[in-house]
Every structure is written in structure tokens, then in C-alpha cells.
Amino acid sequence: DVDNPVMAGIVQNQDSYMQSVAAQRPFFFDHIRQLTDQAFDEYYELTGRRYERVMTYRADDADYLILGQGSLIPSAQAVADYLRKTRKIKVGVVDLVMFRPFPADLLGNILKGKKGVTILERLDQPLAVDSPIMREVRSVLNKCMENGAHKKDLPYPDLASYQATDLPALYSGSFGMGSRDLQPEGIIGAVENMLPDGKRKKQFYLSIDFIRDAPYTPKQRTYQETIQEAYPHVKELSVRGSENPNLMPENAVTVRFHSVGGWGAVTTGKNLAMTLYDLLGYDIKANPKYGSEKKGQPTTYYLAAAPEPIRMNCEYFFVDVVLSPDPNVFKHTNALAGLKKGGVFIIQSEKTKPNEVWADIPKPYQKVIIDQDIRVYYIDGFKIAREEATDPELQLRMQGIAFQGAFFAASPLKEKAGLTEETLLQAIEAQVTKKFGSKGQRVVDDNMRVVRRGFDEVYEIKNKVLGAGHDEKMNGAPPMPLPSMLKGTPQSESQLSDIHRFWEQTGNFY
């Protein structure tokens, strides 16, 4: 309402305010930048840990850089060391610690003259020209090129000056889509893409197979053909590395749990991690693939302990020990995936004879166990928890505690660390007391009896014969037929909600 004097005053004040903000923008930018540098210096004085708005790793002499943020950085550093050692490729890492104000003054100097820079971002913006960090970096480098066109009176005096030969090739990679894990293989693929003999894709997705070379079923092949018809170049959007090396520190111990949500695997993992820390002083890194929404569903827990910091931030594919409180693990998961040659596998079983437990393991996995010389143990953690837990509600959760005792009994860690049974149990009791002491001594005593029996009642399967105990007819059983409910359900008039369409495109794959 232009005739309203109150509204006219508000509009005039807003215009004045915006003009004031615009005039002070350079001051705000520089002031925040200076305050940030000052805060980082003060933090260094207090802690001895140095942080900067942009941090680099082996970037000074690097030909190729990986630029990103967050959990990607330590993994990229490990990959850079590996590629320098094994392939003599000079790779460095740039950690964008601060995003706003964007550290243009630092990046211009860091990226100058490099052969290639790959910017990895854990997101995708299909309708944008570039992803967020890439947009900012392009802007910085364009301003550096503008500086290079002026011999004096630089338009951007805080930035470096570039000639055409100083401009690095830029590549944009997206990772982590659909909560996918970023293995070393993906980062290696990003580096290989930049090399002279690489494909040099400007935009790509790491470690996603949009189109599989070998579809699982004829129906999946047909479905993939429809995708390729609609998106002819979709397969070319993927980048994969040529290898996925084990980049864990030397003498690291890696453990993977296969359990069910609500069975205490996370609590067991935490107790095991802290016990290892107390006994050995090792660096620990552990994480569950678990949330409250997964209660009753299969879940996985990863744990690594090493005498030096663990840089890899991913699921551990190469593991020394696999613990499976889930007795049905082979019905839905390859529990032996990544288990090292000579590794240890411990599974829950109510069977009392080793040949009966061995017969429960599917024949293909029996072959892997034999070929890889994997040591197989079994324990009835449910029975131990039922007999020792005075609170019935804790029986399921305490089943996992039995596996903590089984771990130390079956794995070679006790001998490697020179631990006695007494010092081991004392350390476990200290952790149990710290965790459950507030609930009373009875709960602590229950847990320790379960741990003790887990240590004593884990048994090894010595006689491993391929196919022993298997019914060949059951091994060759046909796949589940079309569900009878589906056969009797009429086709929907709406293609979007038609159950037959859902079966063709999704259900039949499972």
C-alpha cells in the first residue's frame, strides 16, 4: 500500500539497511576470516592441534589433488600414501575445513599449476550446473585468471594470478548416494580418472553400477534394457577403481559382528572396544549399521583396534574375526566376505556336536572356509544367557556378552598381547562395572558369569569336509514360486500401483 505512510517508512528503512549491508560486505568477510584464523591459533596454543581454514596433505609436490570435506579426508590421505608408494603417482589431499566465508585466498595458491583436481562431494544436484563446492572453486579460479590478465591493479588482490598453464583440470565426483559406503576403491577410481590414460570424465558417480554387465536374471536384463533405452549414457556416469586394497594399519585387529537389532551387539561391541583400549592402549574405531528402526532386523557392527590412528572411514571389508550371534546369518548375508585367510569365524548354534553345526553351514560357504583355512567356532550364547541372567528381559541382550568371552578365547589377540586369563577377565570386569555398575552388583555378576562361560564354552570345528551333512535335494531346491496371493490379485487400472508391475520390477529379484 504505497499510500500508507507506515509501510512507506518500512520500505525506505529496508532499502537503507540493504545498502548498508552491501557496503559492509567486504568488511564482514575479512573480519570473520581474521577471527577464524585467530581462533585456530588460540586453539593450537591450548591443545597442540593445528587447524586452518584449508588444510593440505602432501599437496606441495602433488600432480593430482583430491579435494573434499569431512570423513572423506583421512581415507583419501591413506589412499594418497598407497598410490605414491605402489604406483609413484604424486597424489595430495585438500581438506576444505571452512566453507563460509569460502577460503578463496588459500585455494588459489594451493591449486595453482596442478595437473588435475577432483572435487568429491557427498551429494548430487542434477538440475545445477555444478555441485556446491565445484561452483565455488570454479569462481575462485576464474578470478585468478582475471588477475593474470592484469599486470597491475589486480581486480582481486587477495587471490593468486594465473596464466593459462596454471589452470588445473577440474573433475566433479559424487559419492555416498543411497548411503553407499566409500571404500578405498572409489577414491582410487577418482585418481585414475584424472591420469593421462584415464577416461577423464568431468562429472561422475563413484562405485555405482547403474547397469550391471552380468544381470542376475533375464527379467533384470530386460529392466536394464529399458533404462538404457531411456538414458543411453547412464552407464558412463559411473567410475570404479581398479583395486580395493587393505589400508588398515599394520598389526590392526578388525572385527565384524552379524547380529539382530535388540540383541545387544552394539553394547557388546562398545564393551569389547573399551576392553581392548584398556588392555592394549590401542586406537579404536567402531560403528554400527544400526538404528532403533532396525530392532528385530539383521544388523552389522564394525570394530577396529590398532597401535596407531585408523584413517579408513568405511565398512571394514578385510577382517580378522567375524562374530555372528545371528544363527541364521547365512540365509541373508555372506558372513565370510572379506574374512582373511586363516581368520576366525564364531557363530551362535544350539547344536552340541561340531558335525551338526558344520552341516548347518551352506556348502558354498563350507568351500570358502576350507579354501581360506578359516577357523570355525560355535557357542550357544542363548543357552548361557538363559541360565545366567536373573532378569528375563536381559536374556537376549546378554547373549552378545557371551561372544565377548568367546572372542578372547578363540582369537589370537590374547597370545599376541601376552595377556593372561586373569588380567583379561579383570579388564572385562572393569568395563562391565563401568557400564552396568549403576544397575547394581547383581547385573555386574550376571554379565561376568556370561563372559566367563563364553570364554570356556566356545568350541572349534576341526573336521571340515566339504558337503558333509548336507541333503543334496535340499541344496538344489528350486526358487520360491510366484506368491499365491499375487496370482489371485487382479491387475490395477493404475500402472503406478499395480502389484503385478511391482513384482516384475522389484519383487522377482528377491
Short mmCIF file of C-alpha atoms in Angstrom, two decimals:
data_model
loop_
_atom_site.label_atom_id
_atom_site.label_comp_id
_atom_site.label_asym_id
_atom_site.label_seq_id
_atom_site.Cartn_x
_atom_site.Cartn_y
_atom_site.Cartn_z
CA ASP A 1 0.00 0.00 0.00
CA VAL A 2 2.09 2.90 -1.32
CA ASP A 3 -0.31 5.44 0.22
CA ASN A 4 0.23 4.05 3.72
CA PRO A 5 2.92 6.23 5.42
CA VAL A 6 3.87 3.41 7.86
CA MET A 7 4.52 0.93 5.01
CA ALA A 8 6.41 3.58 3.03
CA GLY A 9 8.69 4.13 6.04
CA ILE A 10 9.35 0.40 6.40
CA VAL A 11 10.29 0.07 2.72
CA GLN A 12 12.64 3.06 2.96
CA ASN A 13 14.29 1.61 6.08
CA GLN A 14 14.72 -1.78 4.36
CA ASP A 15 16.41 -0.14 1.38
CA SER A 16 18.77 1.73 3.69
CA TYR A 17 19.54 -1.46 5.59
CA MET A 18 20.35 -3.44 2.44
CA GLN A 19 22.58 -0.65 1.16
CA SER A 20 24.41 -0.66 4.48
CA VAL A 21 24.88 -4.44 4.39
CA ALA A 22 26.17 -4.33 0.81
CA ALA A 23 28.66 -1.61 1.70
CA GLN A 24 29.97 -3.57 4.69
CA ARG A 25 30.13 -6.97 2.97
CA PRO A 26 33.91 -6.91 2.34
CA PHE A 27 34.44 -5.84 5.97
CA PHE A 28 32.31 -8.73 7.29
CA PHE A 29 34.13 -11.21 5.06
CA ASP A 30 37.62 -10.13 6.12
CA HIS A 31 36.65 -9.74 9.77
CA ILE A 32 35.23 -13.26 10.07
CA ARG A 33 38.26 -14.66 8.24
CA GLN A 34 40.61 -12.92 10.66
CA LEU A 35 38.62 -14.03 13.69
CA THR A 36 38.68 -17.62 12.42
CA ASP A 37 42.47 -17.61 11.96
CA GLN A 38 42.85 -16.09 15.42
CA ALA A 39 40.59 -18.76 16.97
CA PHE A 40 42.57 -21.55 15.29
CA ASP A 41 45.83 -20.07 16.64
CA GLU A 42 44.43 -19.88 20.15
CA TYR A 43 43.15 -23.45 19.91
CA TYR A 44 46.64 -24.59 18.84
CA GLU A 45 48.15 -22.91 21.89
CA LEU A 46 45.65 -24.68 24.14
CA THR A 47 45.72 -28.17 22.64
CA GLY A 48 48.72 -28.52 20.34
CA ARG A 49 46.39 -29.42 17.47
CA ARG A 50 46.70 -27.18 14.43
CA TYR A 51 43.68 -26.33 12.26
CA GLU A 52 43.37 -23.94 9.33
CA ARG A 53 40.55 -22.83 7.05
CA VAL A 54 42.07 -25.09 4.40
CA MET A 55 44.40 -27.94 5.32
CA THR A 56 46.53 -29.98 2.94
CA TYR A 57 48.27 -33.34 2.95
CA ARG A 58 51.27 -33.94 0.65
CA ALA A 59 49.91 -31.28 -1.70
CA ASP A 60 53.07 -29.22 -2.25
CA ASP A 61 54.68 -31.61 -4.75
CA ALA A 62 51.46 -33.30 -5.89
CA ASP A 63 50.41 -33.51 -9.53
CA TYR A 64 46.86 -34.57 -8.66
CA LEU A 65 44.66 -33.48 -5.77
CA ILE A 66 41.54 -34.86 -4.08
CA LEU A 67 39.53 -32.01 -2.56
CA GLY A 68 36.66 -32.59 -0.13
CA GLN A 69 35.38 -32.35 3.41
CA GLY A 70 34.69 -34.44 6.48
CA SER A 71 35.12 -38.20 6.81
CA LEU A 72 36.42 -38.48 3.25
CA ILE A 73 39.71 -36.76 4.13
CA PRO A 74 41.52 -39.38 6.31
CA SER A 75 40.59 -42.13 3.85
CA ALA A 76 41.87 -40.03 0.93
CA GLN A 77 45.14 -39.44 2.81
CA ALA A 78 45.63 -43.20 3.22
CA VAL A 79 44.94 -43.71 -0.50
CA ALA A 80 47.40 -40.94 -1.40
CA ASP A 81 50.14 -42.67 0.60
CA TYR A 82 49.31 -46.00 -1.01
CA LEU A 83 49.38 -44.67 -4.59
CA ARG A 84 52.63 -42.82 -4.02
CA LYS A 85 54.24 -45.97 -2.60
CA THR A 86 52.91 -48.55 -5.05
CA ARG A 87 52.48 -46.58 -8.29
CA LYS A 88 54.65 -43.48 -7.81
CA ILE A 89 51.64 -41.25 -8.53
CA LYS A 90 52.04 -37.91 -6.76
CA VAL A 91 48.65 -37.51 -5.08
CA GLY A 92 47.74 -34.94 -2.43
CA VAL A 93 44.64 -34.13 -0.40
CA VAL A 94 42.93 -30.79 0.26
CA ASP A 95 40.65 -30.56 3.30
CA LEU A 96 38.11 -27.75 2.98
CA VAL A 97 37.69 -27.17 6.72
CA MET A 98 35.71 -23.93 6.29
CA PHE A 99 33.01 -23.41 3.68
CA ARG A 100 31.81 -19.90 4.62
CA PRO A 101 33.45 -17.49 4.14
CA PHE A 102 34.85 -19.52 1.27
CA PRO A 103 38.68 -19.63 1.62
CA ALA A 104 39.43 -18.33 -1.89
CA ASP A 105 42.68 -16.67 -0.79
CA LEU A 106 44.15 -20.03 0.23
CA LEU A 107 42.75 -22.28 -2.50
CA GLY A 108 44.06 -20.15 -5.35
CA ASN A 109 47.64 -20.80 -4.28
CA ILE A 110 47.11 -24.49 -3.42
CA LEU A 111 45.54 -25.47 -6.77
CA LYS A 112 47.87 -23.43 -8.99
CA GLY A 113 49.74 -25.47 -11.59
CA LYS A 114 48.29 -28.88 -10.70
CA LYS A 115 47.57 -31.34 -13.50
CA GLY A 116 44.19 -32.34 -12.10
CA VAL A 117 41.88 -31.67 -9.15
CA THR A 118 38.94 -33.94 -8.32
CA ILE A 119 36.31 -32.47 -6.02
CA LEU A 120 34.36 -35.19 -4.22
CA GLU A 121 31.02 -34.25 -2.63
CA ARG A 122 28.56 -36.43 -0.71
CA LEU A 123 25.56 -35.10 -2.61
CA ASP A 124 24.13 -34.57 -6.07
CA GLN A 125 22.30 -31.61 -7.60
CA PRO A 126 21.17 -32.84 -11.03
CA LEU A 127 19.48 -29.54 -12.00
CA ALA A 128 22.51 -27.40 -11.11
CA VAL A 129 25.41 -26.72 -13.47
CA ASP A 130 27.83 -27.95 -10.79
CA SER A 131 27.75 -29.21 -7.23
CA PRO A 132 28.24 -26.59 -4.47
CA ILE A 133 31.97 -26.86 -3.82
CA MET A 134 32.73 -27.14 -7.54
CA ARG A 135 30.80 -23.93 -8.21
CA GLU A 136 32.84 -22.08 -5.60
CA VAL A 137 36.17 -23.44 -6.85
CA ARG A 138 35.39 -22.53 -10.46
CA SER A 139 34.58 -18.99 -9.31
CA VAL A 140 37.92 -18.73 -7.48
CA LEU A 141 39.93 -19.99 -10.45
CA ASN A 142 38.10 -17.65 -12.86
CA LYS A 143 39.07 -14.71 -10.65
CA CYS A 144 42.67 -15.94 -10.59
CA MET A 145 42.61 -15.97 -14.39
CA GLU A 146 41.25 -12.40 -14.37
CA ASN A 147 44.18 -11.40 -12.16
CA GLY A 148 46.53 -12.95 -14.69
CA ALA A 149 45.17 -10.70 -17.41
CA HIS A 150 46.26 -7.60 -15.48
CA LYS A 151 49.89 -6.70 -14.88
CA LYS A 152 48.96 -4.17 -12.20
CA ASP A 153 45.89 -3.05 -10.31
CA LEU A 154 44.71 -6.61 -9.81
CA PRO A 155 40.92 -6.83 -9.60
CA TYR A 156 41.24 -9.43 -6.81
CA PRO A 157 44.41 -8.57 -4.88
CA ASP A 158 43.88 -11.30 -2.25
CA LEU A 159 43.94 -14.06 -4.89
CA ALA A 160 46.73 -15.65 -6.91
CA SER A 161 47.35 -14.70 -10.54
CA TYR A 162 47.03 -17.47 -13.14
CA GLN A 163 48.25 -17.89 -16.66
CA ALA A 164 46.56 -20.47 -18.88
CA THR A 165 49.15 -23.11 -17.97
CA ASP A 166 48.44 -22.66 -14.26
CA LEU A 167 44.80 -23.71 -14.55
CA PRO A 168 44.25 -27.32 -13.38
CA ALA A 169 41.75 -29.68 -15.00
CA LEU A 170 38.70 -29.97 -12.73
CA TYR A 171 36.65 -33.13 -12.16
CA SER A 172 33.47 -33.46 -10.11
CA GLY A 173 32.60 -36.71 -8.32
CA SER A 174 29.54 -37.62 -6.27
CA PHE A 175 29.74 -40.39 -3.65
CA GLY A 176 27.68 -41.90 -0.86
CA MET A 177 24.41 -41.85 -2.79
CA GLY A 178 21.81 -44.13 -1.19
CA SER A 179 24.06 -44.36 1.90
CA ARG A 180 26.64 -46.26 -0.13
CA ASP A 181 29.96 -46.86 1.58
CA LEU A 182 33.11 -45.20 0.21
CA GLN A 183 35.85 -47.82 0.03
CA PRO A 184 39.47 -47.08 -0.99
CA GLU A 185 38.49 -48.42 -4.42
CA GLY A 186 36.27 -45.39 -5.05
CA ILE A 187 38.98 -42.85 -4.22
CA ILE A 188 41.49 -44.78 -6.35
CA GLY A 189 38.97 -44.62 -9.21
CA ALA A 190 38.74 -40.83 -8.82
CA VAL A 191 42.53 -40.55 -9.14
CA GLU A 192 42.76 -42.97 -12.05
CA ASN A 193 40.12 -40.94 -13.89
CA MET A 194 42.49 -37.92 -13.91
CA LEU A 195 45.56 -39.76 -15.25
CA PRO A 196 46.75 -39.37 -18.87
CA ASP A 197 45.46 -42.86 -19.69
CA GLY A 198 42.26 -42.36 -17.64
CA LYS A 199 38.82 -41.65 -19.05
CA ARG A 200 38.85 -38.09 -17.66
CA LYS A 201 35.13 -37.94 -17.04
CA LYS A 202 34.23 -34.44 -15.91
CA GLN A 203 31.22 -35.49 -13.82
CA PHE A 204 30.74 -38.95 -12.37
CA TYR A 205 29.39 -41.08 -9.52
CA LEU A 206 31.75 -43.26 -7.51
CA SER A 207 31.24 -47.01 -7.22
CA ILE A 208 27.66 -47.21 -8.50
CA ASP A 209 26.74 -49.81 -11.13
CA PHE A 210 23.83 -48.20 -12.92
CA ILE A 211 23.96 -51.08 -15.41
CA ARG A 212 25.36 -54.46 -14.43
CA ASP A 213 27.45 -56.30 -17.03
CA ALA A 214 26.01 -59.61 -15.83
CA PRO A 215 22.36 -59.18 -14.73
CA TYR A 216 21.16 -61.64 -12.11
CA THR A 217 18.06 -62.73 -14.04
CA PRO A 218 16.57 -62.40 -17.54
CA LYS A 219 13.92 -60.08 -16.08
CA GLN A 220 16.62 -57.84 -14.65
CA ARG A 221 18.31 -57.78 -18.06
CA THR A 222 15.04 -56.67 -19.63
CA TYR A 223 14.60 -53.97 -16.98
CA GLN A 224 18.14 -52.69 -17.57
CA GLU A 225 17.47 -52.51 -21.29
CA THR A 226 14.55 -50.17 -20.64
CA ILE A 227 16.82 -47.97 -18.51
CA GLN A 228 19.47 -47.82 -21.23
CA GLU A 229 16.86 -47.01 -23.82
CA ALA A 230 15.65 -44.03 -21.76
CA TYR A 231 19.14 -42.97 -20.60
CA PRO A 232 21.68 -44.16 -23.24
CA HIS A 233 24.74 -42.79 -21.41
CA VAL A 234 23.85 -43.72 -17.84
CA LYS A 235 26.47 -46.48 -17.63
CA GLU A 236 29.22 -43.99 -18.46
CA LEU A 237 28.38 -41.89 -15.39
CA SER A 238 29.98 -44.46 -13.08
CA VAL A 239 33.64 -44.58 -12.06
CA ARG A 240 35.22 -47.55 -10.31
CA GLY A 241 38.80 -48.10 -9.21
CA SER A 242 40.98 -50.93 -10.44
CA GLU A 243 41.59 -52.31 -6.92
CA ASN A 244 40.35 -52.14 -3.34
CA PRO A 245 43.45 -52.54 -1.14
CA ASN A 246 43.53 -53.16 2.59
CA LEU A 247 44.76 -49.85 4.04
CA MET A 248 44.38 -50.66 7.72
CA PRO A 249 47.48 -50.00 9.88
CA GLU A 250 49.97 -52.78 10.47
CA ASN A 251 49.02 -55.06 13.39
CA ALA A 252 45.43 -53.81 13.35
CA VAL A 253 42.70 -56.16 14.55
CA THR A 254 39.41 -55.84 12.68
CA VAL A 255 36.14 -57.43 13.83
CA ARG A 256 32.69 -57.65 12.25
CA PHE A 257 29.53 -58.62 14.13
CA HIS A 258 26.44 -60.06 12.44
CA SER A 259 23.52 -59.82 14.84
CA VAL A 260 19.89 -58.77 15.14
CA GLY A 261 18.74 -55.37 16.37
CA GLY A 262 17.89 -55.59 20.07
CA TRP A 263 20.24 -58.50 20.80
CA GLY A 264 22.93 -56.37 22.42
CA ALA A 265 25.53 -56.35 19.63
CA VAL A 266 26.17 -52.61 19.99
CA THR A 267 26.64 -52.89 23.76
CA THR A 268 28.93 -55.89 23.26
CA GLY A 269 30.91 -54.00 20.65
CA LYS A 270 31.36 -50.99 22.92
CA ASN A 271 32.48 -53.18 25.83
CA LEU A 272 34.90 -55.06 23.58
CA ALA A 273 36.31 -51.80 22.19
CA MET A 274 36.93 -50.31 25.62
CA THR A 275 38.42 -53.56 26.92
CA LEU A 276 40.91 -53.58 24.03
CA TYR A 277 41.72 -49.96 24.77
CA ASP A 278 42.30 -50.61 28.47
CA LEU A 279 44.40 -53.72 27.83
CA LEU A 280 46.49 -52.59 24.88
CA GLY A 281 46.17 -48.80 24.68
CA TYR A 282 45.18 -49.19 21.03
CA ASP A 283 43.41 -46.60 18.92
CA ILE A 284 39.82 -47.71 18.39
CA LYS A 285 37.34 -47.06 15.60
CA ALA A 286 33.92 -48.71 15.71
CA ASN A 287 30.49 -48.10 14.25
CA PRO A 288 27.19 -49.98 13.90
CA LYS A 289 24.93 -50.15 10.87
CA TYR A 290 22.06 -49.87 13.26
CA GLY A 291 19.20 -47.69 14.42
CA SER A 292 16.15 -48.18 16.60
CA GLU A 293 14.13 -48.79 13.45
CA LYS A 294 16.14 -51.98 12.85
CA LYS A 295 15.06 -53.75 16.03
CA GLY A 296 14.42 -57.37 15.08
CA GLN A 297 16.24 -56.95 11.75
CA PRO A 298 19.74 -58.12 10.77
CA THR A 299 22.38 -55.56 11.70
CA THR A 300 26.15 -55.27 11.45
CA TYR A 301 28.76 -53.79 13.76
CA TYR A 302 32.35 -52.97 12.78
CA LEU A 303 35.29 -52.58 15.13
CA ALA A 304 38.99 -51.99 14.54
CA ALA A 305 41.84 -51.63 17.02
CA ALA A 306 45.37 -50.66 16.04
CA PRO A 307 48.57 -49.36 17.66
CA GLU A 308 48.31 -46.18 15.54
CA PRO A 309 45.41 -43.98 14.31
CA ILE A 310 42.99 -45.71 11.93
CA ARG A 311 42.40 -43.47 8.92
CA MET A 312 39.90 -45.50 6.93
CA ASN A 313 36.31 -44.28 7.40
CA CYS A 314 34.35 -47.10 5.82
CA GLU A 315 32.97 -50.53 6.45
CA TYR A 316 35.81 -52.95 7.02
CA PHE A 317 35.91 -55.37 4.12
CA PHE A 318 39.11 -57.08 5.27
CA VAL A 319 38.55 -58.52 8.76
CA ASP A 320 40.40 -60.85 11.11
CA VAL A 321 37.43 -62.07 13.15
CA VAL A 322 33.71 -62.43 12.36
CA LEU A 323 31.29 -62.90 15.25
CA SER A 324 27.75 -63.99 14.38
CA PRO A 325 25.28 -64.02 17.30
CA ASP A 326 22.72 -64.37 14.48
CA PRO A 327 22.40 -68.15 13.86
CA ASN A 328 20.60 -67.56 10.54
CA VAL A 329 23.21 -65.24 9.08
CA PHE A 330 23.94 -67.39 6.02
CA LYS A 331 20.29 -67.17 4.94
CA HIS A 332 20.61 -63.45 4.18
CA THR A 333 24.30 -62.43 4.27
CA ASN A 334 27.71 -63.60 3.14
CA ALA A 335 29.16 -63.60 6.64
CA LEU A 336 32.58 -64.70 5.32
CA ALA A 337 33.02 -61.76 2.94
CA GLY A 338 36.46 -60.24 3.43
CA LEU A 339 37.48 -62.65 6.19
CA LYS A 340 41.24 -63.05 5.84
CA LYS A 341 42.97 -66.33 5.15
CA GLY A 342 43.40 -68.08 8.47
CA GLY A 343 40.81 -65.81 10.11
CA VAL A 344 38.36 -66.73 12.86
CA PHE A 345 34.60 -67.21 12.49
CA ILE A 346 32.40 -67.70 15.59
CA ILE A 347 28.69 -68.46 15.19
CA GLN A 348 25.74 -68.96 17.54
CA SER A 349 24.39 -72.51 17.50
CA GLU A 350 22.21 -74.57 19.80
CA LYS A 351 23.70 -77.75 18.36
CA THR A 352 26.02 -79.68 20.67
CA LYS A 353 28.09 -81.63 18.15
CA PRO A 354 30.58 -79.97 15.76
CA ASN A 355 29.45 -82.06 12.77
CA GLU A 356 25.86 -80.84 13.27
CA VAL A 357 26.98 -77.20 13.34
CA TRP A 358 29.10 -77.78 10.22
CA ALA A 359 26.11 -79.28 8.42
CA ASP A 360 24.13 -76.07 9.04
CA ILE A 361 26.66 -74.05 7.01
CA PRO A 362 25.68 -73.99 3.31
CA LYS A 363 28.00 -75.90 1.02
CA PRO A 364 29.34 -72.86 -0.90
CA TYR A 365 30.41 -71.28 2.40
CA GLN A 366 31.93 -74.57 3.56
CA LYS A 367 34.14 -74.42 0.48
CA VAL A 368 35.26 -70.87 1.28
CA ILE A 369 36.08 -71.90 4.84
CA ILE A 370 38.19 -74.84 3.64
CA ASP A 371 39.93 -72.92 0.84
CA GLN A 372 40.75 -69.95 3.10
CA ASP A 373 41.76 -72.13 6.07
CA ILE A 374 39.27 -70.28 8.28
CA ARG A 375 38.98 -71.48 11.87
CA VAL A 376 35.32 -72.03 12.80
CA TYR A 377 33.98 -71.94 16.36
CA TYR A 378 30.48 -72.24 17.79
CA ILE A 379 28.85 -71.23 21.07
CA ASP A 380 25.33 -71.38 22.43
CA GLY A 381 25.15 -67.85 23.77
CA PHE A 382 21.35 -68.07 24.15
CA LYS A 383 21.64 -71.03 26.50
CA ILE A 384 24.32 -69.32 28.58
CA ALA A 385 22.27 -66.11 28.86
CA ARG A 386 19.09 -68.01 29.79
CA GLU A 387 20.84 -69.89 32.55
CA GLU A 388 22.79 -66.93 33.97
CA ALA A 389 20.57 -63.84 33.54
CA THR A 390 18.46 -63.33 36.66
CA ASP A 391 16.37 -60.77 34.75
CA PRO A 392 14.43 -62.46 31.88
CA GLU A 393 14.36 -59.19 29.92
CA LEU A 394 18.16 -59.26 29.63
CA GLN A 395 18.48 -62.76 28.21
CA LEU A 396 18.51 -61.70 24.56
CA ARG A 397 20.92 -58.82 25.15
CA MET A 398 23.29 -60.86 27.31
CA GLN A 399 23.65 -63.44 24.56
CA GLY A 400 26.00 -60.96 22.91
CA ILE A 401 28.10 -60.67 26.07
CA ALA A 402 28.91 -64.37 25.81
CA PHE A 403 30.52 -63.62 22.46
CA GLN A 404 32.91 -61.21 24.14
CA GLY A 405 34.35 -64.08 26.14
CA ALA A 406 34.35 -66.29 23.04
CA PHE A 407 36.26 -63.62 21.09
CA PHE A 408 39.19 -63.58 23.50
CA ALA A 409 39.20 -67.38 23.77
CA ALA A 410 39.23 -68.02 20.01
CA SER A 411 41.14 -65.08 18.53
CA PRO A 412 44.95 -64.92 18.67
CA LEU A 413 44.89 -61.49 20.32
CA LYS A 414 45.35 -62.78 23.87
CA GLU A 415 48.56 -64.57 22.97
CA LYS A 416 49.86 -61.73 20.77
CA ALA A 417 49.38 -59.20 23.56
CA GLY A 418 50.85 -61.52 26.19
CA LEU A 419 47.69 -61.42 28.28
CA THR A 420 46.87 -63.96 30.95
CA GLU A 421 43.36 -65.20 31.56
CA GLU A 422 43.33 -63.37 34.89
CA THR A 423 44.36 -59.95 33.52
CA LEU A 424 41.90 -60.37 30.67
CA LEU A 425 38.92 -61.09 32.92
CA GLN A 426 39.90 -58.25 35.26
CA ALA A 427 39.85 -55.79 32.36
CA ILE A 428 36.48 -57.10 31.17
CA GLU A 429 35.03 -56.83 34.67
CA ALA A 430 36.24 -53.24 34.93
CA GLN A 431 34.35 -52.36 31.74
CA VAL A 432 31.23 -54.27 32.82
CA THR A 433 31.27 -52.47 36.17
CA LYS A 434 31.67 -49.09 34.47
CA LYS A 435 28.81 -49.88 32.09
CA PHE A 436 26.33 -51.61 34.43
CA GLY A 437 27.52 -50.73 37.95
CA SER A 438 24.74 -48.21 38.41
CA LYS A 439 22.21 -51.02 37.93
CA GLY A 440 23.59 -52.95 40.91
CA GLN A 441 26.16 -55.63 41.61
CA ARG A 442 23.73 -58.38 40.60
CA VAL A 443 23.75 -57.18 36.98
CA VAL A 444 27.57 -56.97 37.00
CA ASP A 445 27.84 -60.51 38.39
CA ASP A 446 25.37 -61.82 35.79
CA ASN A 447 27.43 -60.33 32.97
CA MET A 448 30.70 -61.69 34.29
CA ARG A 449 29.31 -65.22 34.61
CA VAL A 450 28.14 -64.98 30.99
CA VAL A 451 31.56 -63.73 29.85
CA ARG A 452 33.32 -66.48 31.80
CA ARG A 453 31.16 -69.20 30.28
CA GLY A 454 31.55 -67.68 26.84
CA PHE A 455 35.30 -67.97 27.31
CA ASP A 456 35.04 -71.61 28.44
CA GLU A 457 32.20 -72.91 26.24
CA VAL A 458 33.31 -71.94 22.75
CA TYR A 459 34.26 -74.99 20.67
CA GLU A 460 36.19 -75.35 17.43
CA ILE A 461 35.11 -77.42 14.43
CA LYS A 462 38.19 -79.43 13.49
CA ASN A 463 36.85 -81.87 10.90
CA LYS A 464 35.75 -79.75 7.94
CA VAL A 465 34.66 -81.90 4.99
CA LEU A 466 33.00 -80.24 2.02
CA GLY A 467 29.31 -81.20 1.80
CA ALA A 468 29.30 -83.25 4.98
CA GLY A 469 25.81 -83.48 6.49
CA HIS A 470 24.04 -81.90 3.53
CA ASP A 471 20.94 -83.19 1.83
CA GLU A 472 21.66 -82.71 -1.87
CA LYS A 473 17.95 -82.47 -2.66
CA MET A 474 17.57 -79.51 -0.29
CA ASN A 475 20.71 -77.87 -1.70
CA GLY A 476 19.16 -77.98 -5.17
CA ALA A 477 15.72 -76.76 -4.15
CA PRO A 478 14.00 -74.57 -6.76
CA PRO A 479 13.43 -70.89 -6.09
CA MET A 480 10.23 -69.81 -4.34
CA PRO A 481 7.27 -69.82 -6.77
CA LEU A 482 5.10 -66.81 -7.54
CA PRO A 483 3.17 -65.95 -4.34
CA SER A 484 -0.38 -67.33 -4.46
CA MET A 485 -1.84 -64.02 -3.23
CA LEU A 486 -0.31 -62.31 -6.24
CA LYS A 487 -1.80 -64.85 -8.66
CA GLY A 488 -5.30 -64.12 -7.38
CA THR A 489 -4.96 -60.33 -7.32
CA PRO A 490 -6.44 -58.54 -10.35
CA GLN A 491 -4.39 -56.08 -12.33
CA SER A 492 -4.83 -52.47 -11.19
CA GLU A 493 -6.14 -49.85 -13.57
CA SER A 494 -3.32 -47.60 -12.35
CA GLN A 495 0.11 -48.67 -13.55
CA LEU A 496 1.72 -46.83 -10.65
CA SER A 497 0.02 -49.00 -8.01
CA ASP A 498 -0.26 -52.28 -9.92
CA ILE A 499 1.09 -55.14 -7.80
CA HIS A 500 1.96 -57.16 -10.91
CA ARG A 501 4.18 -54.33 -12.13
CA PHE A 502 5.81 -54.19 -8.70
CA TRP A 503 6.54 -57.92 -8.89
CA GLU A 504 8.05 -57.64 -12.36
CA GLN A 505 10.30 -54.70 -11.50
CA THR A 506 11.21 -55.42 -7.86
CA GLY A 507 9.77 -58.50 -6.16
CA ASN A 508 11.08 -61.15 -8.55
CA PHE A 509 14.69 -60.07 -7.91
CA TYR A 510 14.38 -61.34 -4.33
#
